[in-house]
XYZ file of N, CA, C and O in Angstrom:
352
model
N 0.842 -1.184 0.005
C -0.019 0.026 -0.009
C 0.880 1.229 0.004
O 1.963 1.255 0.554
N 0.436 2.273 -0.625
C 1.194 3.533 -0.670
C 0.389 4.706 -0.122
O -0.811 4.619 0.082
N 1.112 5.796 0.098
C 0.480 7.022 0.559
C -0.615 7.437 -0.408
O -0.374 7.509 -1.601
N -1.780 7.681 0.082
C -2.898 8.022 -0.764
C -3.765 9.075 -0.088
O -3.712 9.262 1.154
N -4.618 9.763 -0.863
C -5.554 10.732 -0.249
C -6.463 10.007 0.785
O -6.770 8.836 0.613
N -6.882 10.756 1.782
C -7.740 10.115 2.791
C -9.127 9.733 2.291
O -9.651 10.418 1.463
N -9.613 8.659 2.805
C -11.015 8.328 2.553
C -11.817 9.019 3.606
O -11.319 9.518 4.626
N -13.137 8.998 3.475
C -14.011 9.641 4.450
C -13.856 8.964 5.805
O -13.893 9.610 6.857
N -13.660 7.645 5.792
C -13.517 6.887 7.066
C -12.201 7.247 7.800
O -12.167 7.371 8.991
N -11.101 7.380 7.010
C -9.809 7.624 7.613
C -9.639 9.061 8.089
O -9.018 9.349 9.112
N -10.143 9.975 7.335
C -9.991 11.398 7.636
C -8.639 11.896 7.244
O -7.758 11.122 6.862
N -8.406 13.213 7.310
C -7.118 13.789 6.879
C -6.028 13.545 7.864
O -6.273 13.176 9.023
N -4.807 13.734 7.395
C -3.660 13.725 8.334
C -3.700 14.986 9.183
O -4.036 16.057 8.702
N -3.398 14.866 10.476
C -3.397 16.034 11.327
C -1.968 16.421 11.780
O -1.774 17.558 12.224
N -1.052 15.512 11.668
C 0.356 15.834 12.033
C 1.301 14.762 11.471
O 0.845 13.630 11.188
N 2.523 15.130 11.260
C 3.508 14.139 10.783
C 4.915 14.546 11.223
O 5.139 15.719 11.553
N 5.799 13.598 11.234
C 7.169 13.836 11.638
C 8.045 12.895 10.859
O 7.702 11.719 10.643
N 9.214 13.330 10.401
C 10.203 12.471 9.706
C 11.193 11.963 10.740
O 11.546 12.601 11.716
N 11.686 10.775 10.454
C 12.725 10.194 11.322
C 13.993 11.010 11.181
O 14.225 11.723 10.180
N 14.869 10.969 12.210
C 16.082 11.787 12.178
C 16.946 11.599 10.921
O 17.543 12.528 10.446
N 17.012 10.373 10.416
C 17.805 10.122 9.217
C 17.021 10.372 7.942
O 17.573 10.247 6.840
N 15.740 10.630 8.055
C 14.938 10.940 6.921
C 14.405 9.748 6.094
O 13.878 9.920 5.048
N 14.502 8.562 6.637
C 14.084 7.384 5.930
C 12.581 7.075 6.059
O 11.992 6.473 5.207
N 12.010 7.501 7.203
C 10.630 7.174 7.495
C 9.848 8.434 7.837
O 10.373 9.397 8.299
N 8.531 8.375 7.593
C 7.631 9.433 7.984
C 6.536 8.793 8.790
O 5.961 7.787 8.387
N 6.260 9.352 9.979
C 5.129 8.933 10.814
C 4.028 9.974 10.651
O 4.270 11.134 10.943
N 2.874 9.567 10.213
C 1.779 10.509 10.001
C 0.551 10.093 10.806
O 0.166 8.954 10.848
N -0.042 11.056 11.495
C -1.168 10.864 12.380
C -2.437 11.316 11.629
O -2.486 12.394 11.121
N -3.425 10.433 11.581
C -4.697 10.742 10.934
C -5.785 10.912 11.985
O -5.711 10.419 13.106
N -6.881 11.523 11.559
C -8.037 11.686 12.440
C -8.676 10.380 12.858
O -9.449 10.332 13.784
N -8.336 9.277 12.179
C -8.872 7.999 12.515
C -8.202 7.343 13.732
O -8.394 6.178 14.049
N -7.346 8.165 14.395
C -6.684 7.747 15.660
C -5.629 6.657 15.428
O -5.452 5.768 16.240
N -4.957 6.773 14.294
C -3.883 5.799 13.969
C -2.658 6.554 13.467
O -2.787 7.612 12.833
N -1.487 5.968 13.742
C -0.242 6.488 13.153
C 0.142 5.559 11.987
O 0.205 4.365 12.137
N 0.436 6.182 10.867
C 0.842 5.489 9.672
C 2.324 5.727 9.465
O 2.768 6.864 9.449
N 3.088 4.663 9.277
C 4.528 4.778 9.031
C 4.783 4.491 7.586
O 4.436 3.389 7.102
N 5.409 5.415 6.902
C 5.699 5.316 5.449
C 7.213 5.359 5.246
O 7.923 6.116 5.909
N 7.663 4.589 4.267
C 9.037 4.700 3.804
C 9.108 5.925 2.882
O 8.357 5.986 1.891
N 9.890 6.889 3.203
C 9.909 8.156 2.509
C 10.313 8.025 1.013
O 9.714 8.656 0.160
N 11.247 7.200 0.690
C 11.751 7.097 -0.668
C 10.738 6.496 -1.652
O 10.758 6.814 -2.837
N 9.828 5.640 -1.139
C 8.871 5.004 -2.026
C 7.413 5.262 -1.658
O 6.520 4.845 -2.414
N 7.130 5.923 -0.544
C 5.796 6.150 -0.016
C 5.106 4.831 0.344
O 3.884 4.746 0.474
N 5.861 3.768 0.528
C 5.326 2.446 0.919
C 4.864 2.486 2.346
O 5.596 2.945 3.246
N 3.654 2.021 2.600
C 3.106 1.932 3.949
C 3.725 0.757 4.650
O 3.586 -0.388 4.200
N 4.401 0.975 5.812
C 5.055 -0.082 6.530
C 4.168 -0.600 7.668
O 4.098 -1.818 7.876
N 3.603 0.284 8.467
C 2.758 -0.088 9.600
C 1.666 0.910 9.839
O 1.774 2.050 9.425
N 0.604 0.416 10.475
C -0.520 1.265 10.909
C -0.711 0.875 12.407
O -0.938 -0.308 12.703
N -0.688 1.873 13.302
C -0.808 1.609 14.721
C -1.910 2.441 15.342
O -1.875 3.690 15.240
N -2.944 1.799 15.970
C -3.926 2.576 16.724
C -3.243 3.258 17.913
O -2.396 2.622 18.560
N -3.566 4.521 18.219
C -2.849 5.213 19.213
C -3.624 5.728 20.418
O -3.068 5.901 21.494
N -4.897 6.068 20.289
C -5.574 6.713 21.385
C -7.084 6.624 21.209
O -7.610 6.351 20.134
N -7.814 6.811 22.288
C -9.290 6.844 22.272
C -9.754 8.241 21.985
O -10.783 8.492 21.396
N -9.020 9.283 22.448
C -9.378 10.680 22.255
C -8.894 11.170 20.889
O -8.112 10.486 20.218
N -9.262 12.391 20.508
C -8.826 12.933 19.235
C -7.341 13.281 19.304
O -6.913 14.061 20.124
N -6.536 12.654 18.392
C -5.087 12.889 18.443
C -4.727 14.262 17.855
O -5.424 14.771 16.953
N -3.699 14.897 18.370
C -3.281 16.176 17.874
C -1.823 16.292 17.399
O -1.463 17.073 16.578
N -0.985 15.443 17.997
C 0.461 15.533 17.715
C 1.119 14.185 17.683
O 0.751 13.281 18.452
N 2.080 14.051 16.798
C 2.978 12.857 16.749
C 4.393 13.379 16.830
O 4.701 14.415 16.207
N 5.260 12.693 17.554
C 6.633 13.157 17.699
C 7.610 11.994 17.827
O 7.214 10.903 18.199
N 8.860 12.265 17.552
C 9.924 11.301 17.676
C 11.064 11.921 18.473
O 11.384 13.083 18.331
N 11.710 11.069 19.294
C 12.918 11.509 20.019
C 14.039 11.501 18.984
O 14.136 10.617 18.159
N 14.877 12.563 18.943
C 15.891 12.678 17.921
C 17.029 11.642 18.015
O 17.732 11.418 17.040
N 17.259 11.036 19.169
C 18.406 10.140 19.360
C 17.998 8.707 19.827
O 18.873 7.844 19.856
N 16.775 8.505 20.192
C 16.367 7.191 20.719
C 15.140 6.696 19.876
O 14.489 7.482 19.230
N 14.911 5.421 19.908
C 13.783 4.822 19.203
C 12.499 5.046 20.030
O 11.956 4.092 20.609
N 12.027 6.269 20.112
C 10.884 6.590 20.901
C 9.895 7.438 20.093
O 10.246 8.473 19.571
N 8.654 6.931 19.982
C 7.602 7.593 19.273
C 6.522 7.983 20.290
O 6.230 7.221 21.226
N 5.942 9.169 20.107
C 4.892 9.620 21.049
C 3.752 10.246 20.365
O 3.887 10.783 19.236
N 2.586 10.264 21.024
C 1.433 11.011 20.496
C 0.822 11.772 21.658
O 0.952 11.384 22.837
N 0.138 12.828 21.323
C -0.593 13.642 22.274
C -2.022 13.762 21.764
O -2.248 13.943 20.558
N -3.010 13.698 22.681
C -4.391 13.749 22.308
C -5.114 14.887 23.061
O -4.564 15.481 24.026
N -6.345 15.158 22.664
C -7.112 16.270 23.266
C -7.441 15.999 24.760
O -7.757 16.941 25.452
N -7.345 14.761 25.213
C -7.561 14.486 26.617
C -6.280 14.734 27.444
O -6.215 14.315 28.595
N -5.255 15.327 26.845
C -3.989 15.667 27.462
C -3.124 14.444 27.779
O -2.174 14.537 28.526
N -3.465 13.321 27.212
C -2.709 12.082 27.425
C -1.532 12.044 26.460
O -1.684 12.255 25.270
N -0.368 11.736 26.985
C 0.811 11.512 26.180
C 1.093 9.994 26.206
O 1.207 9.390 27.247
N 1.169 9.397 25.031
C 1.473 7.981 24.932
C 2.796 7.796 24.221
O 3.053 8.400 23.205
N 3.673 6.960 24.783
C 5.000 6.730 24.231
C 5.162 5.254 23.890
O 4.708 4.370 24.606
N 5.833 5.006 22.787
C 6.195 3.675 22.369
C 7.634 3.617 21.977
O 8.176 4.564 21.439
N 8.256 2.468 22.248
C 9.598 2.250 21.705
C 9.376 1.798 20.279
O 8.708 0.793 19.987
N 9.932 2.563 19.337
C 9.751 2.210 17.937
C 10.731 1.119 17.607
O 11.784 0.963 18.263
N 10.455 0.377 16.561
C 11.319 -0.736 16.186
C 11.778 -0.496 14.750
O 11.193 0.236 13.989
N 12.826 -1.202 14.386
C 13.311 -1.128 13.001
C 12.309 -1.808 12.085
O 11.816 -2.880 12.426
N 12.006 -1.172 10.982
C 11.056 -1.737 10.073
C 11.780 -2.591 9.031
O 12.810 -2.175 8.466
N 11.269 -3.755 8.829
C 11.825 -4.679 7.804
C 10.787 -4.959 6.772
O 9.599 -4.972 7.082
N 11.245 -5.221 5.564
C 10.268 -5.584 4.547
C 9.576 -6.880 4.867
O 10.180 -7.848 5.343
N 8.249 -6.853 4.579
C 7.515 -8.099 4.760
C 7.700 -8.957 3.567
O 7.750 -8.491 2.416
N 7.804 -10.269 3.747
C 8.005 -11.192 2.638
C 6.695 -11.884 2.289
O 5.808 -12.031 3.005
């Protein structure tokens, strides 16, 4: 799957952040999921549900494998991100 315009169900992207080396983009949609894309090909690598409340922000730590989101309920959720490998 590749980066595509939002469907009515998914909603628009509300925030995104590129990885420190620029290989990946993490994009947050109104559907309360973070989409991870390979920047060079726009290939969708993962989709992760993130929160019950309306999400507002997605962020990455610049030196560690740490991904975070912030939602309208003021909740900050952190995940240790992992290296993405191609699926066979």
